[in-house]
């Protein structure tokens, strides 16, 4: 079975930044060739709409049959609110909480991000997963693209 990888907006932006370019592009190339299943949410689409044209165009490179789109459901809203209530993340970062919630509910294999402050952060990962376990959801694996796609 092909691993399902939830990608947040930072990975698309990372394709254009020197520090993150190679691993971000490797990840998306693996999705393009079907080695990984690209999973995004309505949140990702909304955030990309506000991004520069160059960043928006990156998603268009992945064939649509290789992309799974998640809706932001009331269940995701409720789980995101639980992350906020538990102090896993601050109220101003609700969008990040929704990324985590959507990926958790969809039971993806891994969420991939370059957002070290609010997502790929060991303390926060533990806090998100604590809420997940309390509410009967599985642990969510959270990594950077560098950790998900092997070096070629």
CSV table of N, CA and C in Angstrom, one decimal:
chain,number,residue,atom,x,y,z
A,1,UNK,N,0.8,-1.2,0.0
A,1,UNK,CA,0.0,0.0,0.0
A,1,UNK,C,0.9,1.3,0.0
A,2,UNK,N,0.5,2.2,-0.8
A,2,UNK,CA,1.3,3.5,-0.9
A,2,UNK,C,1.0,4.3,0.3
A,3,UNK,N,2.1,4.8,1.0
A,3,UNK,CA,1.9,5.7,2.2
A,3,UNK,C,1.2,7.0,1.8
A,4,UNK,N,0.3,7.3,2.7
A,4,UNK,CA,-0.5,8.6,2.6
A,4,UNK,C,0.2,9.6,3.4
A,5,UNK,N,0.6,10.7,2.7
A,5,UNK,CA,1.4,11.8,3.3
A,5,UNK,C,0.7,13.1,3.3
A,6,UNK,N,0.2,13.6,4.4
A,6,UNK,CA,-0.4,14.9,4.5
A,6,UNK,C,0.7,15.9,4.4
A,7,UNK,N,0.5,16.9,3.5
A,7,UNK,CA,1.5,17.9,3.3
A,7,UNK,C,0.8,19.3,3.6
A,8,UNK,N,1.4,20.0,4.5
A,8,UNK,CA,0.9,21.4,4.7
A,8,UNK,C,1.5,22.4,3.8
A,9,UNK,N,1.1,23.6,3.9
A,9,UNK,CA,1.5,24.6,2.9
A,9,UNK,C,3.0,24.9,2.9
A,10,UNK,N,3.6,24.8,4.1
A,10,UNK,CA,5.0,25.1,4.2
A,10,UNK,C,5.9,24.3,3.2
A,11,UNK,N,5.5,23.1,2.9
A,11,UNK,CA,6.3,22.2,2.0
A,11,UNK,C,6.2,22.8,0.6
A,12,UNK,N,5.1,23.3,0.2
A,12,UNK,CA,5.0,23.9,-1.2
A,12,UNK,C,5.9,25.1,-1.2
A,13,UNK,N,5.9,26.0,-0.2
A,13,UNK,CA,6.8,27.1,-0.2
A,13,UNK,C,8.2,26.7,-0.1
A,14,UNK,N,8.5,25.6,0.6
A,14,UNK,CA,9.8,25.1,0.7
A,14,UNK,C,10.5,24.7,-0.6
A,15,UNK,N,9.7,24.4,-1.6
A,15,UNK,CA,10.2,24.1,-2.9
A,15,UNK,C,11.0,25.2,-3.5
A,16,UNK,N,10.7,26.4,-3.0
A,16,UNK,CA,11.4,27.6,-3.6
A,16,UNK,C,12.4,28.2,-2.7
A,17,UNK,N,12.7,27.6,-1.5
A,17,UNK,CA,13.6,28.2,-0.6
A,17,UNK,C,14.9,27.3,-0.6
A,18,UNK,N,16.0,27.9,-0.6
A,18,UNK,CA,17.3,27.2,-0.8
A,18,UNK,C,17.5,26.1,0.3
A,19,UNK,N,17.2,26.4,1.5
A,19,UNK,CA,17.4,25.4,2.6
A,19,UNK,C,16.5,24.2,2.5
A,20,UNK,N,15.3,24.4,2.0
A,20,UNK,CA,14.3,23.3,1.9
A,20,UNK,C,14.0,22.8,0.6
A,21,UNK,N,14.6,23.4,-0.5
A,21,UNK,CA,14.2,23.0,-1.9
A,21,UNK,C,14.4,21.6,-2.2
A,22,UNK,N,15.5,21.0,-2.0
A,22,UNK,CA,15.8,19.6,-2.4
A,22,UNK,C,14.9,18.6,-1.7
A,23,UNK,N,14.7,18.6,-0.4
A,23,UNK,CA,13.8,17.6,0.2
A,23,UNK,C,12.4,17.8,-0.1
A,24,UNK,N,11.9,19.1,-0.3
A,24,UNK,CA,10.6,19.4,-0.6
A,24,UNK,C,10.2,18.9,-2.0
A,25,UNK,N,11.1,19.2,-3.0
A,25,UNK,CA,10.9,18.7,-4.4
A,25,UNK,C,11.0,17.2,-4.5
A,26,UNK,N,11.9,16.6,-3.7
A,26,UNK,CA,12.0,15.1,-3.7
A,26,UNK,C,10.6,14.5,-3.2
A,27,UNK,N,10.1,15.1,-2.2
A,27,UNK,CA,8.8,14.6,-1.7
A,27,UNK,C,7.7,14.7,-2.7
A,28,UNK,N,7.6,15.9,-3.3
A,28,UNK,CA,6.5,16.0,-4.3
A,28,UNK,C,6.8,15.2,-5.6
A,29,UNK,N,8.0,15.0,-5.9
A,29,UNK,CA,8.4,14.1,-7.1
A,29,UNK,C,7.9,12.7,-6.8
A,30,UNK,N,8.1,12.2,-5.5
A,30,UNK,CA,7.7,10.9,-5.1
A,30,UNK,C,6.2,10.8,-5.2
A,31,UNK,N,5.4,11.9,-4.9
A,31,UNK,CA,4.0,11.9,-5.1
A,31,UNK,C,3.6,11.9,-6.6
A,32,UNK,N,4.3,12.6,-7.4
A,32,UNK,CA,4.0,12.7,-8.8
A,32,UNK,C,4.2,11.3,-9.5
A,33,UNK,N,5.1,10.5,-9.0
A,33,UNK,CA,5.3,9.2,-9.6
A,33,UNK,C,4.6,8.1,-8.9
A,34,UNK,N,3.8,8.5,-7.9
A,34,UNK,CA,2.9,7.5,-7.3
A,34,UNK,C,3.5,6.7,-6.2
A,35,UNK,N,4.8,7.0,-5.8
A,35,UNK,CA,5.4,6.3,-4.7
A,35,UNK,C,4.8,6.7,-3.3
A,36,UNK,N,4.3,7.9,-3.2
A,36,UNK,CA,3.6,8.4,-2.1
A,36,UNK,C,2.3,9.0,-2.5
A,37,UNK,N,1.3,8.9,-1.6
A,37,UNK,CA,0.0,9.5,-1.9
A,37,UNK,C,-0.1,10.9,-1.3
A,38,UNK,N,-0.2,12.0,-2.0
A,38,UNK,CA,-0.3,13.3,-1.5
A,38,UNK,C,-1.7,13.6,-0.9
A,39,UNK,N,-1.7,14.0,0.3
A,39,UNK,CA,-3.0,14.3,1.0
A,39,UNK,C,-2.9,15.7,1.4
A,40,UNK,N,-3.9,16.5,1.0
A,40,UNK,CA,-4.0,17.9,1.4
A,40,UNK,C,-5.4,18.1,1.9
A,41,UNK,N,-5.6,19.3,2.5
A,41,UNK,CA,-7.0,19.6,3.0
A,41,UNK,C,-7.5,20.9,2.4
A,42,UNK,N,-8.7,21.2,2.7
A,42,UNK,CA,-9.3,22.5,2.3
A,42,UNK,C,-8.4,23.6,2.8
A,43,UNK,N,-7.8,23.4,4.0
A,43,UNK,CA,-7.0,24.5,4.6
A,43,UNK,C,-5.8,24.7,3.8
A,44,UNK,N,-5.2,23.6,3.2
A,44,UNK,CA,-4.0,23.8,2.4
A,44,UNK,C,-4.4,24.6,1.1
A,45,UNK,N,-5.5,24.2,0.5
A,45,UNK,CA,-6.0,25.0,-0.7
A,45,UNK,C,-6.2,26.4,-0.4
A,46,UNK,N,-6.8,26.7,0.7
A,46,UNK,CA,-7.1,28.1,1.1
A,46,UNK,C,-5.8,28.9,1.3
A,47,UNK,N,-4.9,28.3,2.0
A,47,UNK,CA,-3.6,28.9,2.3
A,47,UNK,C,-2.8,29.1,1.0
A,48,UNK,N,-2.9,28.2,0.1
A,48,UNK,CA,-2.2,28.3,-1.2
A,48,UNK,C,-2.8,29.4,-2.1
A,49,UNK,N,-4.1,29.6,-1.9
A,49,UNK,CA,-4.7,30.7,-2.7
A,49,UNK,C,-4.2,32.1,-2.3
A,50,UNK,N,-3.7,32.2,-1.1
A,50,UNK,CA,-3.1,33.5,-0.6
A,50,UNK,C,-1.6,33.5,-0.9
A,51,UNK,N,-1.0,32.5,-1.4
A,51,UNK,CA,0.4,32.4,-1.7
A,51,UNK,C,0.8,33.0,-3.0
A,52,UNK,N,2.0,33.3,-3.2
A,52,UNK,CA,2.5,33.8,-4.6
A,52,UNK,C,2.2,32.8,-5.6
A,53,UNK,N,2.1,33.3,-6.9
A,53,UNK,CA,1.8,32.4,-8.0
A,53,UNK,C,2.7,31.2,-8.1
A,54,UNK,N,4.0,31.5,-7.9
A,54,UNK,CA,5.0,30.4,-8.0
A,54,UNK,C,4.7,29.2,-7.1
A,55,UNK,N,4.3,29.6,-5.9
A,55,UNK,CA,4.0,28.6,-4.9
A,55,UNK,C,2.7,27.8,-5.2
A,56,UNK,N,1.7,28.5,-5.7
A,56,UNK,CA,0.4,27.9,-6.1
A,56,UNK,C,0.6,26.9,-7.2
A,57,UNK,N,1.5,27.3,-8.1
A,57,UNK,CA,1.8,26.4,-9.3
A,57,UNK,C,2.4,25.1,-9.0
A,58,UNK,N,3.0,25.0,-7.8
A,58,UNK,CA,3.7,23.7,-7.5
A,58,UNK,C,2.7,22.6,-7.3
A,59,UNK,N,1.6,22.8,-6.7
A,59,UNK,CA,0.6,21.8,-6.5
A,59,UNK,C,0.0,21.3,-7.9
A,60,UNK,N,-0.1,22.2,-8.8
A,60,UNK,CA,-0.6,21.8,-10.2
A,60,UNK,C,0.3,20.8,-10.9
A,61,UNK,N,1.6,20.6,-10.4
A,61,UNK,CA,2.5,19.7,-11.1
A,61,UNK,C,2.2,18.3,-10.7
A,62,UNK,N,1.5,18.1,-9.6
A,62,UNK,CA,1.1,16.7,-9.1
A,62,UNK,C,-0.2,16.3,-9.8
A,63,UNK,N,-0.2,15.1,-10.5
A,63,UNK,CA,-1.4,14.7,-11.2
A,63,UNK,C,-2.6,14.6,-10.2
A,64,UNK,N,-3.7,15.1,-10.5
A,64,UNK,CA,-4.9,15.1,-9.6
A,64,UNK,C,-5.2,13.7,-9.1
A,65,UNK,N,-5.0,12.7,-9.9
A,65,UNK,CA,-5.3,11.3,-9.4
A,65,UNK,C,-4.3,10.8,-8.4
A,66,UNK,N,-3.3,11.6,-8.1
A,66,UNK,CA,-2.3,11.3,-7.0
A,66,UNK,C,-2.5,12.1,-5.8
A,67,UNK,N,-3.6,12.9,-5.8
A,67,UNK,CA,-3.9,13.9,-4.7
A,67,UNK,C,-5.2,13.5,-4.0
A,68,UNK,N,-5.2,13.4,-2.7
A,68,UNK,CA,-6.4,13.1,-1.9
A,68,UNK,C,-6.7,14.4,-1.2
A,69,UNK,N,-7.9,14.9,-1.4
A,69,UNK,CA,-8.4,16.2,-0.7
A,69,UNK,C,-9.3,15.9,0.5
A,70,UNK,N,-8.9,16.4,1.6
A,70,UNK,CA,-9.7,16.2,2.9
A,70,UNK,C,-10.5,17.4,3.1
A,71,UNK,N,-11.8,17.2,3.5
A,71,UNK,CA,-12.7,18.3,3.9
A,71,UNK,C,-12.4,18.6,5.3
A,72,UNK,N,-12.6,19.9,5.7
A,72,UNK,CA,-12.5,20.3,7.1
A,72,UNK,C,-14.0,20.1,7.7
A,73,UNK,N,-14.1,19.0,8.4
A,73,UNK,CA,-15.4,18.6,8.9
A,73,UNK,C,-15.7,19.1,10.3
A,74,UNK,N,-16.9,19.0,10.8
A,74,UNK,CA,-17.2,19.4,12.2
A,74,UNK,C,-16.3,18.6,13.1
A,75,UNK,N,-16.0,17.3,12.8
A,75,UNK,CA,-15.2,16.5,13.7
A,75,UNK,C,-13.8,17.1,13.7
A,76,UNK,N,-13.3,17.6,12.6
A,76,UNK,CA,-11.9,18.2,12.6
A,76,UNK,C,-12.0,19.5,13.4
A,77,UNK,N,-13.0,20.3,13.3
A,77,UNK,CA,-13.2,21.5,14.0
A,77,UNK,C,-13.1,21.2,15.5
A,78,UNK,N,-13.9,20.2,15.9
A,78,UNK,CA,-13.9,19.8,17.3
A,78,UNK,C,-12.6,19.3,17.9
A,79,UNK,N,-11.8,18.6,17.1
A,79,UNK,CA,-10.5,18.1,17.5
A,79,UNK,C,-9.5,19.3,17.6
A,80,UNK,N,-9.6,20.2,16.6
A,80,UNK,CA,-8.7,21.3,16.6
A,80,UNK,C,-9.0,22.2,17.9
A,81,UNK,N,-10.3,22.3,18.2
A,81,UNK,CA,-10.7,23.0,19.4
A,81,UNK,C,-10.1,22.4,20.7
A,82,UNK,N,-10.1,21.0,20.7
A,82,UNK,CA,-9.5,20.3,21.8
A,82,UNK,C,-8.0,20.6,21.9
A,83,UNK,N,-7.3,20.7,20.8
A,83,UNK,CA,-5.9,21.0,20.9
A,83,UNK,C,-5.7,22.4,21.5
A,84,UNK,N,-6.6,23.3,21.1
A,84,UNK,CA,-6.5,24.7,21.7
A,84,UNK,C,-6.8,24.7,23.2
A,85,UNK,N,-7.9,24.0,23.5
A,85,UNK,CA,-8.3,23.9,24.9
A,85,UNK,C,-7.3,23.3,25.8
A,86,UNK,N,-6.6,22.3,25.3
A,86,UNK,CA,-5.5,21.6,26.1
A,86,UNK,C,-4.2,22.3,26.1
A,87,UNK,N,-4.1,23.4,25.3
A,87,UNK,CA,-2.9,24.2,25.3
A,87,UNK,C,-1.8,23.6,24.4
A,88,UNK,N,-2.1,22.7,23.5
A,88,UNK,CA,-1.2,22.1,22.6
A,88,UNK,C,-0.7,23.2,21.7
A,89,UNK,N,-1.5,24.2,21.4
A,89,UNK,CA,-1.2,25.3,20.5
A,89,UNK,C,-2.1,26.5,20.8
A,90,UNK,N,-1.6,27.7,20.6
A,90,UNK,CA,-2.3,28.9,20.9
A,90,UNK,C,-3.5,29.1,20.0
A,91,UNK,N,-4.5,29.9,20.4
A,91,UNK,CA,-5.7,30.2,19.7
A,91,UNK,C,-5.4,30.9,18.3
A,92,UNK,N,-4.4,31.6,18.3
A,92,UNK,CA,-4.1,32.3,17.0
A,92,UNK,C,-3.6,31.3,15.9
A,93,UNK,N,-3.3,30.1,16.3
A,93,UNK,CA,-2.7,29.1,15.4
A,93,UNK,C,-3.8,28.1,15.0
A,94,UNK,N,-5.0,28.5,15.0
A,94,UNK,CA,-6.1,27.5,14.7
A,94,UNK,C,-5.9,26.8,13.4
A,95,UNK,N,-5.4,27.5,12.4
A,95,UNK,CA,-5.2,26.9,11.1
A,95,UNK,C,-4.3,25.7,11.2
A,96,UNK,N,-3.2,25.8,12.0
A,96,UNK,CA,-2.3,24.7,12.2
A,96,UNK,C,-2.9,23.6,12.9
A,97,UNK,N,-3.8,23.9,13.9
A,97,UNK,CA,-4.5,22.9,14.6
A,97,UNK,C,-5.5,22.1,13.7
A,98,UNK,N,-6.0,22.8,12.7
A,98,UNK,CA,-6.9,22.2,11.8
A,98,UNK,C,-6.1,21.2,10.8
A,99,UNK,N,-4.9,21.6,10.5
A,99,UNK,CA,-4.1,20.7,9.7
A,99,UNK,C,-3.8,19.4,10.5
A,100,UNK,N,-3.5,19.6,11.7
A,100,UNK,CA,-3.2,18.4,12.6
A,100,UNK,C,-4.5,17.5,12.7
A,101,UNK,N,-5.6,18.2,13.0
A,101,UNK,CA,-6.9,17.5,13.2
A,101,UNK,C,-7.3,16.7,11.9
A,102,UNK,N,-7.2,17.4,10.8
A,102,UNK,CA,-7.6,16.8,9.5
A,102,UNK,C,-6.8,15.5,9.2
A,103,UNK,N,-5.5,15.7,9.4
A,103,UNK,CA,-4.6,14.5,9.2
A,103,UNK,C,-4.8,13.4,10.2
A,104,UNK,N,-5.1,13.7,11.4
A,104,UNK,CA,-5.3,12.7,12.4
A,104,UNK,C,-6.6,11.9,12.1
A,105,UNK,N,-7.7,12.6,11.8
A,105,UNK,CA,-9.0,12.0,11.5
A,105,UNK,C,-8.9,11.1,10.3
A,106,UNK,N,-8.1,11.6,9.3
A,106,UNK,CA,-7.9,10.8,8.1
A,106,UNK,C,-7.0,9.6,8.2
A,107,UNK,N,-6.3,9.6,9.4
A,107,UNK,CA,-5.4,8.5,9.7
A,107,UNK,C,-4.3,8.3,8.6
A,108,UNK,N,-3.7,9.5,8.3
A,108,UNK,CA,-2.6,9.4,7.3
A,108,UNK,C,-1.4,8.7,7.9
A,109,UNK,N,-0.5,8.3,7.1
A,109,UNK,CA,0.7,7.7,7.6
A,109,UNK,C,1.7,8.7,8.3
A,110,UNK,N,1.7,9.9,7.8
A,110,UNK,CA,2.6,10.9,8.3
A,110,UNK,C,2.1,12.3,7.8
A,111,UNK,N,2.3,13.3,8.7
A,111,UNK,CA,2.1,14.7,8.3
A,111,UNK,C,3.4,15.3,8.1
A,112,UNK,N,3.6,16.0,7.0
A,112,UNK,CA,4.9,16.6,6.7
A,112,UNK,C,4.8,18.1,6.7
A,113,UNK,N,5.8,18.7,7.3
A,113,UNK,CA,5.8,20.2,7.4
A,113,UNK,C,7.2,20.7,7.6
A,114,UNK,N,7.4,22.0,7.3
A,114,UNK,CA,8.6,22.7,7.7
A,114,UNK,C,8.3,23.7,8.9
A,115,UNK,N,7.1,23.7,9.4
A,115,UNK,CA,6.7,24.6,10.5
A,115,UNK,C,7.2,24.1,11.8
A,116,UNK,N,8.4,24.5,12.1
A,116,UNK,CA,9.0,24.0,13.4
A,116,UNK,C,8.5,24.6,14.6
A,117,UNK,N,7.9,25.8,14.5
A,117,UNK,CA,7.3,26.5,15.7
A,117,UNK,C,6.0,25.8,16.2
A,118,UNK,N,5.1,25.5,15.3
A,118,UNK,CA,3.8,25.0,15.7
A,118,UNK,C,3.5,23.6,15.3
A,119,UNK,N,4.3,22.9,14.5
A,119,UNK,CA,3.9,21.6,14.1
A,119,UNK,C,5.0,20.6,14.3
A,120,UNK,N,6.2,20.7,13.6
A,120,UNK,CA,7.3,19.8,13.8
A,120,UNK,C,8.1,20.2,15.0
A,121,UNK,N,7.6,20.0,16.1
A,121,UNK,CA,8.2,20.4,17.4
A,121,UNK,C,7.8,19.4,18.4
A,122,UNK,N,8.8,18.7,19.0
A,122,UNK,CA,8.6,17.6,19.9
A,122,UNK,C,7.6,17.8,21.0
A,123,UNK,N,7.7,19.0,21.6
A,123,UNK,CA,6.8,19.3,22.7
A,123,UNK,C,5.3,19.3,22.2
A,124,UNK,N,5.1,20.0,21.1
A,124,UNK,CA,3.8,20.1,20.5
A,124,UNK,C,3.3,18.7,20.0
A,125,UNK,N,4.2,18.0,19.4
A,125,UNK,CA,3.8,16.6,18.9
A,125,UNK,C,3.3,15.8,20.0
A,126,UNK,N,4.0,15.8,21.1
A,126,UNK,CA,3.5,15.1,22.3
A,126,UNK,C,2.1,15.6,22.8
A,127,UNK,N,2.0,16.9,22.8
A,127,UNK,CA,0.7,17.5,23.2
A,127,UNK,C,-0.4,17.1,22.2
A,128,UNK,N,-0.2,17.2,20.9
A,128,UNK,CA,-1.2,16.8,20.0
A,128,UNK,C,-1.6,15.3,20.2
A,129,UNK,N,-0.6,14.5,20.3
A,129,UNK,CA,-0.9,13.1,20.5
A,129,UNK,C,-1.5,12.7,21.8
A,130,UNK,N,-1.3,13.5,22.8
A,130,UNK,CA,-1.9,13.3,24.1
A,130,UNK,C,-3.4,13.6,23.9
A,131,UNK,N,-3.8,14.6,23.2
A,131,UNK,CA,-5.2,14.9,23.0
A,131,UNK,C,-5.8,13.8,22.1
A,132,UNK,N,-5.0,13.4,21.1
A,132,UNK,CA,-5.5,12.3,20.2
A,132,UNK,C,-5.9,11.1,21.0
A,133,UNK,N,-5.0,10.7,21.8
A,133,UNK,CA,-5.2,9.4,22.6
A,133,UNK,C,-6.4,9.6,23.6
A,134,UNK,N,-6.5,10.7,24.2
A,134,UNK,CA,-7.6,11.0,25.1
A,134,UNK,C,-9.0,10.9,24.4
A,135,UNK,N,-9.0,11.2,23.1
A,135,UNK,CA,-10.2,11.2,22.3
A,135,UNK,C,-10.4,10.0,21.4
A,136,UNK,N,-9.5,9.0,21.6
A,136,UNK,CA,-9.6,7.8,20.9
A,136,UNK,C,-9.1,7.7,19.5
A,137,UNK,N,-8.2,8.7,19.2
A,137,UNK,CA,-7.6,8.8,17.8
A,137,UNK,C,-6.2,8.1,18.0
A,138,UNK,N,-5.6,7.7,16.8
A,138,UNK,CA,-4.3,7.2,16.9
A,138,UNK,C,-3.2,8.3,17.0
A,139,UNK,N,-2.0,7.9,17.3
A,139,UNK,CA,-0.9,8.8,17.3
A,139,UNK,C,-0.7,9.3,15.9
A,140,UNK,N,-0.3,10.5,15.7
A,140,UNK,CA,0.0,11.1,14.4
A,140,UNK,C,1.5,11.3,14.3
A,141,UNK,N,2.1,10.6,13.3
A,141,UNK,CA,3.5,10.8,13.0
A,141,UNK,C,3.7,12.2,12.3
A,142,UNK,N,4.6,13.0,12.8
A,142,UNK,CA,4.9,14.3,12.2
A,142,UNK,C,6.4,14.4,11.9
A,143,UNK,N,6.7,14.7,10.7
A,143,UNK,CA,8.1,14.8,10.2
A,143,UNK,C,8.3,15.9,9.2
A,144,UNK,N,9.6,16.1,8.9
A,144,UNK,CA,9.9,17.0,7.8
A,144,UNK,C,10.0,16.2,6.5
A,145,UNK,N,10.0,16.8,5.4
A,145,UNK,CA,10.2,16.1,4.1
A,145,UNK,C,11.6,15.4,4.1
A,146,UNK,N,12.5,15.9,4.7
A,146,UNK,CA,13.9,15.4,4.8
A,146,UNK,C,13.8,14.0,5.4
A,147,UNK,N,12.9,13.7,6.3
A,147,UNK,CA,12.9,12.5,7.1
A,147,UNK,C,12.0,11.4,6.3
A,148,UNK,N,11.2,11.9,5.4
A,148,UNK,CA,10.2,11.0,4.8
A,148,UNK,C,10.7,10.4,3.5
A,149,UNK,N,11.4,11.2,2.7
A,149,UNK,CA,11.9,10.7,1.4
A,149,UNK,C,13.4,10.3,1.5
A,150,UNK,N,13.7,9.1,1.2
A,150,UNK,CA,15.1,8.7,1.3
A,150,UNK,C,16.0,9.5,0.3
A,151,UNK,N,17.2,9.7,0.7
A,151,UNK,CA,18.2,10.4,-0.2
A,151,UNK,C,18.4,9.5,-1.4
A,152,UNK,N,18.4,10.1,-2.6
A,152,UNK,CA,18.6,9.3,-3.8
A,152,UNK,C,20.1,9.4,-4.2
